[in-house]
Amino acid sequence: MFQWKSNHDIEEILKSSKRESIEDEIADVANYLILLCNELDVNLFDVVERKIEKNKVKYPVDKFKGSSKKYNE
């Protein structure tokens, strides 16, 4: 819902009546993710940190800031 929205658009959505349903959806996704990580014995913080490091290499800020291009485009 938010990936391609401007900061202004996101602020407007969060001020609207949609906020509570968005928060409920976030809670559902978080609960499922925590359960999945527990079941698979995956440390969520470790894998997120590792992915951030991979993204730094794939998407250097100087090349991709403000762009939605993939690394191979």
Short mmCIF file of C-alpha atoms in Angstrom, two decimals:
data_model
loop_
_atom_site.label_atom_id
_atom_site.label_comp_id
_atom_site.label_asym_id
_atom_site.label_seq_id
_atom_site.Cartn_x
_atom_site.Cartn_y
_atom_site.Cartn_z
CA MET A 1 0.00 0.00 0.00
CA PHE A 2 2.81 2.42 0.82
CA GLN A 3 5.72 1.31 -1.34
CA TRP A 4 5.25 3.82 -4.16
CA LYS A 5 3.47 6.56 -2.21
CA SER A 6 4.96 9.93 -1.36
CA ASN A 7 5.50 10.90 2.27
CA HIS A 8 2.57 13.30 1.97
CA ASP A 9 0.26 10.56 0.67
CA ILE A 10 1.30 8.22 3.49
CA GLU A 11 0.66 10.91 6.10
CA GLU A 12 -2.82 11.46 4.67
CA ILE A 13 -3.63 7.75 4.70
CA LEU A 14 -2.46 7.43 8.30
CA LYS A 15 -4.69 10.35 9.34
CA SER A 16 -7.71 8.67 7.75
CA SER A 17 -10.09 6.02 9.01
CA LYS A 18 -7.86 3.40 7.34
CA ARG A 19 -5.20 3.67 10.04
CA GLU A 20 -6.67 1.09 12.41
CA SER A 21 -7.13 -1.51 9.67
CA ILE A 22 -3.53 -0.89 8.55
CA GLU A 23 -2.30 -1.38 12.11
CA ASP A 24 -4.33 -4.61 12.38
CA GLU A 25 -2.76 -5.90 9.17
CA ILE A 26 0.73 -5.01 10.42
CA ALA A 27 0.02 -6.93 13.63
CA ASP A 28 -1.19 -9.97 11.66
CA VAL A 29 1.91 -9.98 9.46
CA ALA A 30 4.23 -9.51 12.46
CA ASN A 31 2.58 -12.34 14.38
CA TYR A 32 2.84 -14.69 11.41
CA LEU A 33 6.48 -13.75 10.83
CA ILE A 34 7.40 -14.31 14.48
CA LEU A 35 5.68 -17.71 14.47
CA LEU A 36 7.40 -18.67 11.20
CA CYS A 37 10.83 -17.65 12.52
CA ASN A 38 10.21 -19.62 15.70
CA GLU A 39 9.11 -22.71 13.76
CA LEU A 40 12.12 -22.55 11.42
CA ASP A 41 14.59 -21.55 14.16
CA VAL A 42 15.49 -18.36 12.29
CA ASN A 43 16.81 -15.33 14.17
CA LEU A 44 14.80 -12.51 12.62
CA PHE A 45 17.23 -9.78 13.64
CA ASP A 46 20.22 -11.64 12.18
CA VAL A 47 18.58 -12.30 8.81
CA VAL A 48 17.31 -8.73 8.53
CA GLU A 49 20.78 -7.39 9.27
CA ARG A 50 22.32 -9.76 6.71
CA LYS A 51 19.78 -8.68 4.06
CA ILE A 52 20.48 -5.00 4.73
CA GLU A 53 24.18 -5.65 4.11
CA LYS A 54 23.40 -7.48 0.85
CA ASN A 55 21.19 -4.59 -0.28
CA LYS A 56 23.96 -2.08 0.42
CA VAL A 57 26.11 -3.93 -2.13
CA LYS A 58 23.32 -4.46 -4.69
CA TYR A 59 21.83 -0.97 -4.40
CA PRO A 60 24.56 1.59 -3.65
CA VAL A 61 23.02 4.85 -2.49
CA ASP A 62 24.91 6.95 -5.04
CA LYS A 63 23.38 4.95 -7.91
CA PHE A 64 19.88 4.21 -6.68
CA LYS A 65 18.70 6.95 -4.30
CA GLY A 66 15.33 8.19 -5.56
CA SER A 67 15.02 5.42 -8.16
CA SER A 68 12.86 2.30 -8.31
CA LYS A 69 15.21 0.55 -10.76
CA LYS A 70 16.45 -2.95 -10.02
CA TYR A 71 20.19 -3.51 -9.72
CA ASN A 72 20.27 -5.16 -13.16
CA GLU A 73 18.45 -2.38 -15.05
#
